XYZ file of C-alpha atoms in Angstrom:
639
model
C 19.224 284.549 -162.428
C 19.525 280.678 -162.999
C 17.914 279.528 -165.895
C 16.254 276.715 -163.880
C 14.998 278.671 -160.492
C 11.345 277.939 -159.452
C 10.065 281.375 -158.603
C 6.320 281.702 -157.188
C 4.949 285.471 -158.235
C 1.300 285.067 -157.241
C -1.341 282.637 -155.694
C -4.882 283.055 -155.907
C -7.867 280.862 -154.803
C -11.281 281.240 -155.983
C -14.441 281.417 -153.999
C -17.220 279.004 -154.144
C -19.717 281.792 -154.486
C -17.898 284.408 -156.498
C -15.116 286.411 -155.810
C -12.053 285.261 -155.099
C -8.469 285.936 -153.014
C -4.838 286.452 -154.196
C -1.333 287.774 -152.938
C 1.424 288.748 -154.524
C 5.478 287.262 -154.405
C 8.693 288.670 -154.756
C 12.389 287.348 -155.351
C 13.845 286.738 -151.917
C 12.652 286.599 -148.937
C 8.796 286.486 -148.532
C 6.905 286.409 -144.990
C 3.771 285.358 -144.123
C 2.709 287.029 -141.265
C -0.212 286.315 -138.634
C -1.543 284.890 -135.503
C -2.345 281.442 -135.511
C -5.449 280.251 -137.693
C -5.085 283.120 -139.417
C -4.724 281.114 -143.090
C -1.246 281.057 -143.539
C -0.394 277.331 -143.295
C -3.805 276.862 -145.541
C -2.089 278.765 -148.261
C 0.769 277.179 -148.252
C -1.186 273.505 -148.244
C -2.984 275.434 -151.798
C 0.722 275.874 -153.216
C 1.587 272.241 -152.362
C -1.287 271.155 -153.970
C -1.103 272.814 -156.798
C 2.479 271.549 -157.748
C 1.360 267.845 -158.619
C -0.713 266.757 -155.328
C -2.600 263.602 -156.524
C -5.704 264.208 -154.550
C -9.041 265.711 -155.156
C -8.449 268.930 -152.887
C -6.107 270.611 -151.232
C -7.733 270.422 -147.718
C -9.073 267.073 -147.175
C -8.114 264.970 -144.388
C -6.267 267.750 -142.914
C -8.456 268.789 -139.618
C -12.291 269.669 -138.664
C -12.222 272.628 -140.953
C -11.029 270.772 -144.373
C -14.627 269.993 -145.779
C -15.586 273.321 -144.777
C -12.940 275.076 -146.519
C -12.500 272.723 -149.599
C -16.778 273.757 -150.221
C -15.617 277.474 -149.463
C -13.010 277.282 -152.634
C -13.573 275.939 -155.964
C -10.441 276.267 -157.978
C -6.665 277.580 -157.189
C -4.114 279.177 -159.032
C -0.230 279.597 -158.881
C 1.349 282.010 -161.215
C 5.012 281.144 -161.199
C 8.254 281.291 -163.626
C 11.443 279.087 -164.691
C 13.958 280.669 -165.548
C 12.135 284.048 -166.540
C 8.978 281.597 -168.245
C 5.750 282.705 -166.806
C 3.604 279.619 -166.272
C -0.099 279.790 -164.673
C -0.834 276.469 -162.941
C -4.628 276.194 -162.032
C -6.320 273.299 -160.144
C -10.280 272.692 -160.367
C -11.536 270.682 -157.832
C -15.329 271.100 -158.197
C -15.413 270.737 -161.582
C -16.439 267.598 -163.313
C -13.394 265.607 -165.102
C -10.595 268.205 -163.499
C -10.164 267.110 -160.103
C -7.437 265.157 -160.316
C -5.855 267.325 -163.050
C -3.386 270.319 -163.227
C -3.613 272.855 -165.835
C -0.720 274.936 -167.112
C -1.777 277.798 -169.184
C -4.926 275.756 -170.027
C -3.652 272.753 -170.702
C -4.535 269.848 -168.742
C -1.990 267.501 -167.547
C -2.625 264.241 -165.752
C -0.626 265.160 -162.056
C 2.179 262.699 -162.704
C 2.665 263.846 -166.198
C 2.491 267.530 -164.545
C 5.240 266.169 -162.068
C 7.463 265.276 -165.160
C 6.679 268.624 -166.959
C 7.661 270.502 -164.130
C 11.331 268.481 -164.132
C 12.035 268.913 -167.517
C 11.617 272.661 -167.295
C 13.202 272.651 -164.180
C 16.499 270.578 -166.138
C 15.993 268.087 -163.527
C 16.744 264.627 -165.135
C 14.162 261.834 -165.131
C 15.055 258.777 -163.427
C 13.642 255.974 -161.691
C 15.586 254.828 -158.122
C 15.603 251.010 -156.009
C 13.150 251.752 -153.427
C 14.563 249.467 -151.139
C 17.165 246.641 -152.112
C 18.301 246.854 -155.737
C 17.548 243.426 -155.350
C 14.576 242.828 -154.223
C 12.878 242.455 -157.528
C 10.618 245.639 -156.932
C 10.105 247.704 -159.998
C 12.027 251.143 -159.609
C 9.736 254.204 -159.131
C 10.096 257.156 -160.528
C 12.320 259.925 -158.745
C 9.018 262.428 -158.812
C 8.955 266.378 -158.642
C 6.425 265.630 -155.352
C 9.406 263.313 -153.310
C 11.415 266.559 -154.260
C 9.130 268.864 -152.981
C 9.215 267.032 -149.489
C 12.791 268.964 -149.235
C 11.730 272.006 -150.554
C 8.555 272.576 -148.515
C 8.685 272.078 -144.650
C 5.311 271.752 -143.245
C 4.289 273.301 -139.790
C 3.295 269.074 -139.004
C 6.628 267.872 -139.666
C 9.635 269.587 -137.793
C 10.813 265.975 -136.476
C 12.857 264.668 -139.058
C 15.004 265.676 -142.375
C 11.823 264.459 -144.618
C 8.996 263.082 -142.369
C 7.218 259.993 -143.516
C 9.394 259.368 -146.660
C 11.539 256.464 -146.432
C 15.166 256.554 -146.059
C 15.548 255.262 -149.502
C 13.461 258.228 -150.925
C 15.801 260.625 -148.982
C 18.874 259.162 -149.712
C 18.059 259.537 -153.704
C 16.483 263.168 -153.563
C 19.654 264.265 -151.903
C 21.353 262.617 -154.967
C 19.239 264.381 -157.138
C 19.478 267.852 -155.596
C 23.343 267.459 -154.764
C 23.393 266.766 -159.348
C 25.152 262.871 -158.863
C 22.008 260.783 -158.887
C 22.496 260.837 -162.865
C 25.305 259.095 -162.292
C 24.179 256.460 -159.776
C 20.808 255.546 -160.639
C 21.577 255.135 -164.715
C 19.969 253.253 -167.319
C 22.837 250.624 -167.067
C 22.607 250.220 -163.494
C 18.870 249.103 -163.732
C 19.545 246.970 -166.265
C 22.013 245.624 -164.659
C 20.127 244.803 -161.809
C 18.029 243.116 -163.594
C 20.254 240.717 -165.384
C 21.984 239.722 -161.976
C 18.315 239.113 -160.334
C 17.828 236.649 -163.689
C 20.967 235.333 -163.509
C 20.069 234.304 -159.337
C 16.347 233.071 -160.843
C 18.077 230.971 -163.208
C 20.758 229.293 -160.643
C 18.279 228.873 -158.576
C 16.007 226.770 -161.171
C 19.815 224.953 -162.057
C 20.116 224.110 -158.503
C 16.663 222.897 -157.826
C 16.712 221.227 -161.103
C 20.010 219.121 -160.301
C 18.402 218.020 -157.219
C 15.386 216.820 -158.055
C 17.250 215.152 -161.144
C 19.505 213.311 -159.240
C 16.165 212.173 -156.837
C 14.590 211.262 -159.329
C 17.423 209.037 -161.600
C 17.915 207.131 -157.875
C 14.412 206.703 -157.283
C 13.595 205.247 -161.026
C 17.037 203.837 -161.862
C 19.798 202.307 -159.495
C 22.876 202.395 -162.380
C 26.090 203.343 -160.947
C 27.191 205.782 -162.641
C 24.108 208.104 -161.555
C 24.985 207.295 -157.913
C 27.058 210.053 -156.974
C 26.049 212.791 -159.781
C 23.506 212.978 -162.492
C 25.356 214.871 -165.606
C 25.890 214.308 -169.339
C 28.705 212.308 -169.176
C 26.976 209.975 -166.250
C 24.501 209.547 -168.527
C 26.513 208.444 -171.473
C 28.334 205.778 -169.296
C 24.903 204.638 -167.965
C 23.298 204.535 -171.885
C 26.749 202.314 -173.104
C 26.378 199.967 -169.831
C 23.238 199.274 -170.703
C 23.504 198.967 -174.437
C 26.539 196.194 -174.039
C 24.433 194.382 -171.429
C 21.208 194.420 -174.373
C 23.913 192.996 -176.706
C 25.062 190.822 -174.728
C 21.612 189.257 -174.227
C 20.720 189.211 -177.871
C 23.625 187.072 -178.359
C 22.648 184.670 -175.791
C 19.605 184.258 -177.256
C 20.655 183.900 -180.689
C 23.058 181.634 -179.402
C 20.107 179.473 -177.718
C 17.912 179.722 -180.361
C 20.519 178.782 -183.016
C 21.269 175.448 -180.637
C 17.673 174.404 -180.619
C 17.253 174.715 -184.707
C 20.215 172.273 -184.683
C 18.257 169.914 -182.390
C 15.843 169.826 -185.233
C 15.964 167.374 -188.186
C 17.554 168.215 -191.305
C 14.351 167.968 -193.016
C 12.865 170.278 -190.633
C 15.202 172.711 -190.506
C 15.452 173.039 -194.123
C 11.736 173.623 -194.162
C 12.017 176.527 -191.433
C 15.250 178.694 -193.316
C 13.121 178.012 -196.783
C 9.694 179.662 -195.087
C 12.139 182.044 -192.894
C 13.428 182.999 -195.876
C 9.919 183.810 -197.587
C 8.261 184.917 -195.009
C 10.819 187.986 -194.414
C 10.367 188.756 -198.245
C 6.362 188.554 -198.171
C 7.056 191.199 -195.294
C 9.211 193.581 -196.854
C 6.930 193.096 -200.222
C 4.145 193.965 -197.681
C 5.377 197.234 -196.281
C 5.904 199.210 -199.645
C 2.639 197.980 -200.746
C 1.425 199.646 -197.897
C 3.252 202.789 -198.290
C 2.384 202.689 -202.066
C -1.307 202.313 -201.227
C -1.175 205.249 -199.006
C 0.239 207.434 -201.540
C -2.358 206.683 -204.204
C -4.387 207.664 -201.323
C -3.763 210.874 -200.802
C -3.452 211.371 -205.043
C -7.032 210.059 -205.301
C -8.107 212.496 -202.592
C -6.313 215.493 -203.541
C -7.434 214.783 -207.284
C -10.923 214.332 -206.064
C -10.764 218.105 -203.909
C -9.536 219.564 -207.187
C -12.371 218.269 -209.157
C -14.641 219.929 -206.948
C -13.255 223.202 -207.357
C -13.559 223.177 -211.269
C -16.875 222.370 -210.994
C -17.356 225.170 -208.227
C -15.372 227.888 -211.109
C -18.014 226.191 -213.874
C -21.031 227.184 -211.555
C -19.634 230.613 -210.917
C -18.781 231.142 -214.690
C -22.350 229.881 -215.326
C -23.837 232.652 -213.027
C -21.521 235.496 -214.802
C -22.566 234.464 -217.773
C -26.355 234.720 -216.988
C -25.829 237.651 -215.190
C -24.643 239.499 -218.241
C -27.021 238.719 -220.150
C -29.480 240.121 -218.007
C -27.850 243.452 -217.098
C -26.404 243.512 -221.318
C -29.574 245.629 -222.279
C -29.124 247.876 -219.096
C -28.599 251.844 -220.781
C -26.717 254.325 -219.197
C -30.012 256.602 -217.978
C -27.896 259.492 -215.371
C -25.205 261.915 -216.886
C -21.955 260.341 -214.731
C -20.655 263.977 -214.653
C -23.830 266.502 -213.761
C -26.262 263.531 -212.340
C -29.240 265.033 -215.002
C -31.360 262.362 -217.124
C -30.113 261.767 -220.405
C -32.814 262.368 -223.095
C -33.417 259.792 -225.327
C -32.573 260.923 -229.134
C -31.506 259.436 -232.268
C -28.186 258.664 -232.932
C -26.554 256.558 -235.937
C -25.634 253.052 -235.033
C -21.501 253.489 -235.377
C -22.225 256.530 -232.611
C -22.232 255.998 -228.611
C -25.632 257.078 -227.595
C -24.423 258.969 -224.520
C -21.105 260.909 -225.610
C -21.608 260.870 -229.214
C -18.547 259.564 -230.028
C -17.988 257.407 -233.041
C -17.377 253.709 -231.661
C -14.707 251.362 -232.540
C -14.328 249.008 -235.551
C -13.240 246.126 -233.184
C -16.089 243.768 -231.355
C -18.284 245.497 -228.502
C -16.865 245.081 -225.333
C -19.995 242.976 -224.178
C -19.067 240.753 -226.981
C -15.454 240.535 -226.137
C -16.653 239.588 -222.399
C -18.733 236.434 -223.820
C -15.528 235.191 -225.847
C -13.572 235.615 -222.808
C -16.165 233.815 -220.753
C -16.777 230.712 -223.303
C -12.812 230.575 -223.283
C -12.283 229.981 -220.110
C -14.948 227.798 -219.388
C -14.050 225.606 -222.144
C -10.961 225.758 -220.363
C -12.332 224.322 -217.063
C -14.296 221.738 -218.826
C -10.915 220.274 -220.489
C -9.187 220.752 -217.263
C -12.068 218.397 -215.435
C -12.344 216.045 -217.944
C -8.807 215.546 -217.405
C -9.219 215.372 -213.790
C -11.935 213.010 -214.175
C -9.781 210.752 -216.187
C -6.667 210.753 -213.583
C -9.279 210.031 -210.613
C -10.396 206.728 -212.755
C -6.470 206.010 -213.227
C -5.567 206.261 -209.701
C -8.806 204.795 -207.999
C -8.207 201.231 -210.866
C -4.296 201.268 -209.034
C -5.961 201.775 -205.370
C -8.057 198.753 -205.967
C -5.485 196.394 -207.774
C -3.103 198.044 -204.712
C -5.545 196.438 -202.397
C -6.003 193.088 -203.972
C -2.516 192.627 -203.510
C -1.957 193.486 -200.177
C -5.262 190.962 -199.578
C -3.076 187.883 -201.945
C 0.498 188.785 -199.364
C -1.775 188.879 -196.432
C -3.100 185.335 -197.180
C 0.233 184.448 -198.120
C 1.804 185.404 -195.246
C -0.851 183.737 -193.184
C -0.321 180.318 -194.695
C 3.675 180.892 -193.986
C 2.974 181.273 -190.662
C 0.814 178.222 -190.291
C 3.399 176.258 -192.114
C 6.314 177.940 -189.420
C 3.566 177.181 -186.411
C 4.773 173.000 -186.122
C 8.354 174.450 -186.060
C 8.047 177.009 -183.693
C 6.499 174.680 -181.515
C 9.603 171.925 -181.719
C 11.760 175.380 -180.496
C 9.540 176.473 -177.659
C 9.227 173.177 -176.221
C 13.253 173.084 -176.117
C 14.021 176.388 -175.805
C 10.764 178.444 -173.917
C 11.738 179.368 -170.363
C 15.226 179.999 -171.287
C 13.753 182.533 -173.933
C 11.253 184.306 -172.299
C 13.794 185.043 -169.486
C 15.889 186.608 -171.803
C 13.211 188.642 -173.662
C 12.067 189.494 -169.805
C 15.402 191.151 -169.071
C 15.548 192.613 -172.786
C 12.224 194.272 -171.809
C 13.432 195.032 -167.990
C 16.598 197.106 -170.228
C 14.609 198.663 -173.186
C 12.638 200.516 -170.217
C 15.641 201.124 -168.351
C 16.870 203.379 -171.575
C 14.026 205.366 -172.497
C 13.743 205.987 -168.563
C 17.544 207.455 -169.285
C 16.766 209.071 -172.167
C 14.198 211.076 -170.674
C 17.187 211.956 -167.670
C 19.546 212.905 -170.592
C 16.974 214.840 -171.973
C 16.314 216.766 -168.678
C 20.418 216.482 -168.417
C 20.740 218.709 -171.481
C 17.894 220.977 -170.007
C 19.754 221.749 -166.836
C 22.627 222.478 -169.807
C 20.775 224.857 -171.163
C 20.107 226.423 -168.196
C 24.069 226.864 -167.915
C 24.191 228.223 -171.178
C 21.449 230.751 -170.854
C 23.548 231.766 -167.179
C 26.642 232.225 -168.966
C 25.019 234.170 -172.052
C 23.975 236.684 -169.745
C 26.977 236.786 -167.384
C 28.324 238.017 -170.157
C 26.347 240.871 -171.053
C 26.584 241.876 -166.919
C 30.641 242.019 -166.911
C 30.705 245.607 -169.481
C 27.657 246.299 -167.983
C 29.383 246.133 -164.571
C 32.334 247.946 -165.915
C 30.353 251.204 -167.343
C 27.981 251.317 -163.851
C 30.930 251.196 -161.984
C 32.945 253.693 -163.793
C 29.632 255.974 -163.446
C 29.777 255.241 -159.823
C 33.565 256.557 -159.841
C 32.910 259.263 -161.972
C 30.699 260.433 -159.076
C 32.209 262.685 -156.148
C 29.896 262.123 -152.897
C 32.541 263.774 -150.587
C 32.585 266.803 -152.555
C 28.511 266.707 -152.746
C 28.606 265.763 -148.933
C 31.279 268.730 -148.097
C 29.011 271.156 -150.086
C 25.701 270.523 -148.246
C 27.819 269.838 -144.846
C 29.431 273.749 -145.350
C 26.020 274.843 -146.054
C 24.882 273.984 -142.958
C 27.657 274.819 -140.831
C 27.615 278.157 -142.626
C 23.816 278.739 -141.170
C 25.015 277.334 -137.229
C 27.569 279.827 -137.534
C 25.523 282.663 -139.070
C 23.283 282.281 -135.897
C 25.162 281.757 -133.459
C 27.318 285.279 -134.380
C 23.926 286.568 -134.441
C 22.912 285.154 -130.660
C 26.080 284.102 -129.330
C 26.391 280.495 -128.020
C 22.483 279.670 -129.361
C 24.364 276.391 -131.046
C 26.188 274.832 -128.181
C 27.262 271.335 -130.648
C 29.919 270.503 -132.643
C 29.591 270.992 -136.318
C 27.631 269.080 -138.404
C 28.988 266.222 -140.446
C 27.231 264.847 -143.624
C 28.588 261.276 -144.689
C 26.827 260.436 -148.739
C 28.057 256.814 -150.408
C 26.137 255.305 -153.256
C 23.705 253.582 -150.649
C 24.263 255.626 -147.095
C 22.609 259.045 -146.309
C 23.925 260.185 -142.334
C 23.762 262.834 -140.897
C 25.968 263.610 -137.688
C 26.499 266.122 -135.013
C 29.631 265.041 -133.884
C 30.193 261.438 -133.657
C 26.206 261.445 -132.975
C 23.471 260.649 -134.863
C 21.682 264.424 -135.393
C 18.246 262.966 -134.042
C 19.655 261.115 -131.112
C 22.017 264.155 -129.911
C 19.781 267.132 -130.492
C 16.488 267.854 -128.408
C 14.166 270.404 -128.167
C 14.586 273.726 -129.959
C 18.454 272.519 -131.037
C 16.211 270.718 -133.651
C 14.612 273.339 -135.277
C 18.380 274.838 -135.683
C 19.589 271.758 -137.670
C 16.614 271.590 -139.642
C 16.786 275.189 -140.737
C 20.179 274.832 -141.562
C 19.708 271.591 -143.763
C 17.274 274.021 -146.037
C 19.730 276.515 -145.780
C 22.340 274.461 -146.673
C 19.944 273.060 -149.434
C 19.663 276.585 -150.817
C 23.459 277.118 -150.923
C 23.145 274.361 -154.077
C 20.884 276.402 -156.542
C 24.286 278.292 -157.363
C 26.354 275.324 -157.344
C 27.069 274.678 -161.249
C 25.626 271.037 -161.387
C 22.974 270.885 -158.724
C 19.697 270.458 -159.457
C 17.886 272.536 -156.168
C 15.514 274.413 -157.911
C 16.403 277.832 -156.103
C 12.968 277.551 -153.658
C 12.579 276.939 -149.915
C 9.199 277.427 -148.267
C 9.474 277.052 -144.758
C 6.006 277.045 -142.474
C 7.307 277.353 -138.556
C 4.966 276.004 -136.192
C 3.618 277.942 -133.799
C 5.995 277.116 -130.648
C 8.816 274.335 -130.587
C 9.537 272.460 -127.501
C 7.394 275.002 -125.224
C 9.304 277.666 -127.008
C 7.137 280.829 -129.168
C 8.458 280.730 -132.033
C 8.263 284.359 -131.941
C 10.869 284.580 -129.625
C 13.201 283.046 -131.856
C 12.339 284.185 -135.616
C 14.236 286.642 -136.504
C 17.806 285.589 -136.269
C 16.810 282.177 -137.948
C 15.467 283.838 -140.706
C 18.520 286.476 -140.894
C 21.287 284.084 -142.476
C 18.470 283.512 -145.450
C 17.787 287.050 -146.153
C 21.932 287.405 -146.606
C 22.273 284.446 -148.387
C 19.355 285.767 -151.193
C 20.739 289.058 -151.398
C 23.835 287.879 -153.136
C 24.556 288.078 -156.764
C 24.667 284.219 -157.344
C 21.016 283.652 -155.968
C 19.391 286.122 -157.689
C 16.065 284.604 -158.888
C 16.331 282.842 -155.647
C 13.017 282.469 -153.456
C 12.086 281.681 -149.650
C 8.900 282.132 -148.405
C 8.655 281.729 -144.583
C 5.820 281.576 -142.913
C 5.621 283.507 -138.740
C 3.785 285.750 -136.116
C 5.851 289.128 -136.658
C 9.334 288.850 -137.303
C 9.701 292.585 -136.175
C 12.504 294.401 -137.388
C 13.541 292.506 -140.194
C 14.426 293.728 -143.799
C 14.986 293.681 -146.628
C 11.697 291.060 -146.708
C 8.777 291.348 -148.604
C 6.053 291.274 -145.791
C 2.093 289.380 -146.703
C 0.301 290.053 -143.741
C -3.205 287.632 -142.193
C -4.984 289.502 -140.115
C -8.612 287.601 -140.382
C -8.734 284.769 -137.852
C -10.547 281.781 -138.691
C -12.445 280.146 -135.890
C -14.284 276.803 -135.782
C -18.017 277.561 -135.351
């Protein structure tokens, strides 16, 4: 028996009103045997739902009868075992806080923790898959026991396609997962690598869209030529030195025309204007560090000042300790500290401690030692203040002599400039227009530069952008390498040629048991990293079969399913419940059962699938054996 076979031995429901009902389940081949309504299909919906269903019930929105049925049942159980592990899963529906929970031997599991459980035990690995494009920036879902369980379990509604109403995605990687290769597909590496390439795309896209509206925008705001045709760092640069030799340029022309108009002056005059030039630039500079020195006595006097306050904050809290022990100094010990009993008040000498009659220490009484420590430190803090007190007077007597003097430059300054007005006057009138229109253009290119400045600046942020794209480019090339050696590592025709003999195994098995029953050619099964088909001939299976031919291929796809539990590798759990509708394509199914069900009952009864479990559900299947038979006899009618 395979350590990891899913074998069911028992399912039980439990009435609403007392009571319950059960079965029993063997190895091999199990039928369930009855007319129509008789509660087979029911039981099977109970098994489904109690291996990790997320709902509240097994029955509900499944026909008329579901409320009826989910009131006539209040709880469920499935006694199963992995690999020889007995495990009792139970599922409580009507009572409060376990509906949506699955309990395995008492303990409650949330259903998609249950779903994981179940994997682990089953040595099925846990992995999340792209549903959809790889991509498409969707995060990847888990590859659940339940989208599993949609191959395992064929239910009497859905005999129309290999996994009705799960996407092909979903198919394609529970195949991988059964045939033992999705491990090596749908790794760690490859999702991360997914998602560095989809950040890599995010981030090229931002480049691109940056470098457009970059270049819009340096046209719109600036027409230099070098920004014309492309807006990058080195653009930039030329654009910055075009500019900066133009600026130079103009500052020479006006020192140039300023320089010609002093000369138009008289001597007299321009001796005056270098002499208060010359002053005037000293007062300025004398100025400034009066400034800055006024700003950092500032900040002295201020921080002085904050410091102050805190000593005389410790002082008031000192004050307060020291008050307070004086109060609480005469306080006795009245409670033994060990037994909690009043201590009796007797006579002891004075060098003896009243409580533990102990003799006490030469050396000064703690409470004495505490005032000496106190008057310590708060002579301490009173030196410290006075100290304080006498730096604050310092550095407020600099402040103000600080401020007189910036008052006497100030004045000074002033009267320079008064003295400089008559000469500045004899310039302007010569020299004015020509002036201004230089200091109009000087403006014009000082705007002009921070306006490329802030381009350079978004230049290097595009730059970064490249970086970032390259840094991570880097990290995708061995990521790359190891995905795609996983990918090679990985033999889909082998796992393709293994489910594809399965199958054809099962056509052939019927058709030497009713000759000529498959009329087709064989079966073909095509696997790739990203293609699942499935082919009857050159023919897709759904558009060359019809009718009953149908129900032949799907049969054989679980049989062919089942060949894999004793494939070294695989991951099919050993399980296939099958539940046959009533007729196919105007067909009984009765007339039919038996030889479909034959090739299974062979295929159990070998060595390498024992442990190995099918439970199939029918209206007789007369004749067979080597079964274990679970007959319905009670039909359920709609009242």
């Amino acid at each position: 028996m395979s350590e990891h076979f899913l074998t069911v031995n028992r399912l039980e429901r439990v009435l609403t009103r007392g009571g319950g009902e059960a079965f029993d389940l063997e190895m091999g081949v199990n039928l369930l045997i009855g007319r129509p309504n008789t509660g087979k299909t029911k039981w099977l919906q109970t098994l489904d739902f109690l291996l990790g269903d997320s709902g509240d019930n097994p029955y509900v929105d499944d026909d008329d009868l579901a409320e009826d049925i989910s009131e006539k049942y209040s709880a469920a159980k499935a006694h199963i075992s992995i690999g020889g592990e007995a495990l009792v899963i139970e599922r409580r529906w009507k009572e409060p806080g376990s509906k949506g929970k699955v309990f395995v031997n008492d303990e409650a599991y949330e259903t998609g923790d249950f779903q994981r459980f179940l994997l682990e035990k089953l040595g099925i690995p846990l992995l999340n898959f792209p549903k959809g494009n790889p991509m498409s920036g969707q995060t990847w879902p888990h590859l659940s026991f339940r989208i599993l369980l949609r191959h395992i379990y064929r239910q009497q509604r859905f005999w129309s396609g290999i996994a009705d109403q799960q996407s092909e995605n979903e198919q394609h990687a529970a195949l991988l997962q059964l045939l033992g290769i999705a491990e090596k597909v749908f790794t760690a590496d490859y999702g991360e690598l997914v998602k560095l390439k989809l950040e890599v795309e995010k981030l090229k896209a931002r480049r691109q869209q940056h470098s457009e509206a970059l270049k819009d925008l340096a046209l719109e705001v600036l027409s230099e030529p070098e920004l014309t045709v492309e807006v990058n760092e080195q653009s930039v640069v030329d654009a910055s030195s075009r500019l900066e030799k133009k600026q130079e340029a103009l500052l020479s022309q006006r020192r140039e025309l300023l320089t010609s108009s002093l000369l138009s002056l008289q001597a007299g005059q321009r001796g005056i204007a270098q002499t208060l030039g010359d002053q005037r630039a000293a007062l300025l500079s004398r100025l400034e560090d009066l400034q800055r020195s006024l700003l950092g006595h500032t900040e002295r006097f201020d921080e002085m000042n904050r410091y102050a306050d805190s000593l005389r904050d410790e002082l008031d809290r000192m004050e307060r300790a020291s008050d307070a022990g004086h109060l609480l100094a005469d306080l006795k010990v009245t409670h033994c500290p060990a037994c909690d009993q009043t201590v009796k008040p007797s006579s002891v000498p004075d060098d003896e401690c009243f409580l533990c009659h102990q003799q006490l220490p030469d050396e000064p009484r703690f409470e004495e030692l505490g005032a000496v420590r106190l008057r310590f430190e708060r002579d301490r803090i009173l030196s410290d203040k006075k100290e304080a007190q006498d730096l604050i007077s310092v550095i407020g007597d600099e402040i103000s002599e600080l401020r007189k003097e910036v008052v006497r430059g100030t004045e000074d300054l002033r009267s320079i400039n008064n003295k400089l007005a008559p000469v500045r006057e004899s310039v302007s009138a010569i020299a004015q227009d020509a002036v201004s229109a230089i200091d109009m253009q000087l403006g014009e290119f000082s705007e002009r530069q921070r306006h490329l400045k802030r381009i350079g600046d978004a230049v290097n942020s595009g730059k970064r952008l490249t970086e970032e794209i390259t840094r991570i480019e880097g990290e995708i090339a061995p990521l790359k390498e190891r995905v795609d050696e996983s990918i090679r590592s990985a033999d889909f025709d082998l796992a393709a040629t293994r489910l594809e003999d399965g199958m054809n195994a099962y056509l052939s098995a019927i058709n030497s048991l009713r000759p000529d029953v498959w009329k087709h050619s064989a079966v073909n099964v095509t696997i790739t990293r990203s293609v699942l088909d499935f082919r009857v001939g050159s023919r897709r299976w759904n558009k060359a079969l019809g009718g009953t031919d149908t129900l032949y291929f799907l049969m054989a796809y679980h049989y062919g399913l089942l060949t894999l539990s004793a494939v070294a590798g695989c991951h099919y759990p050993g399980l296939s419940i099958i539940d046959l509708p009533g007729e196919f394509s105007g067909e009984s199914i009765a007339d039919i059962e038996n030889f479909v069900v034959q090739p299974f009952i062979d295929l159990v009864s070998k060595e390498e699938y024992e442990g190995a479990q099918v439970i199939i559900t029918g209206p007789s299947f007369s004749g067979l054996a080597g079964v274990h038979r679970v007959n319905f006899s009670h039909v359920y009618a709609a009242r």
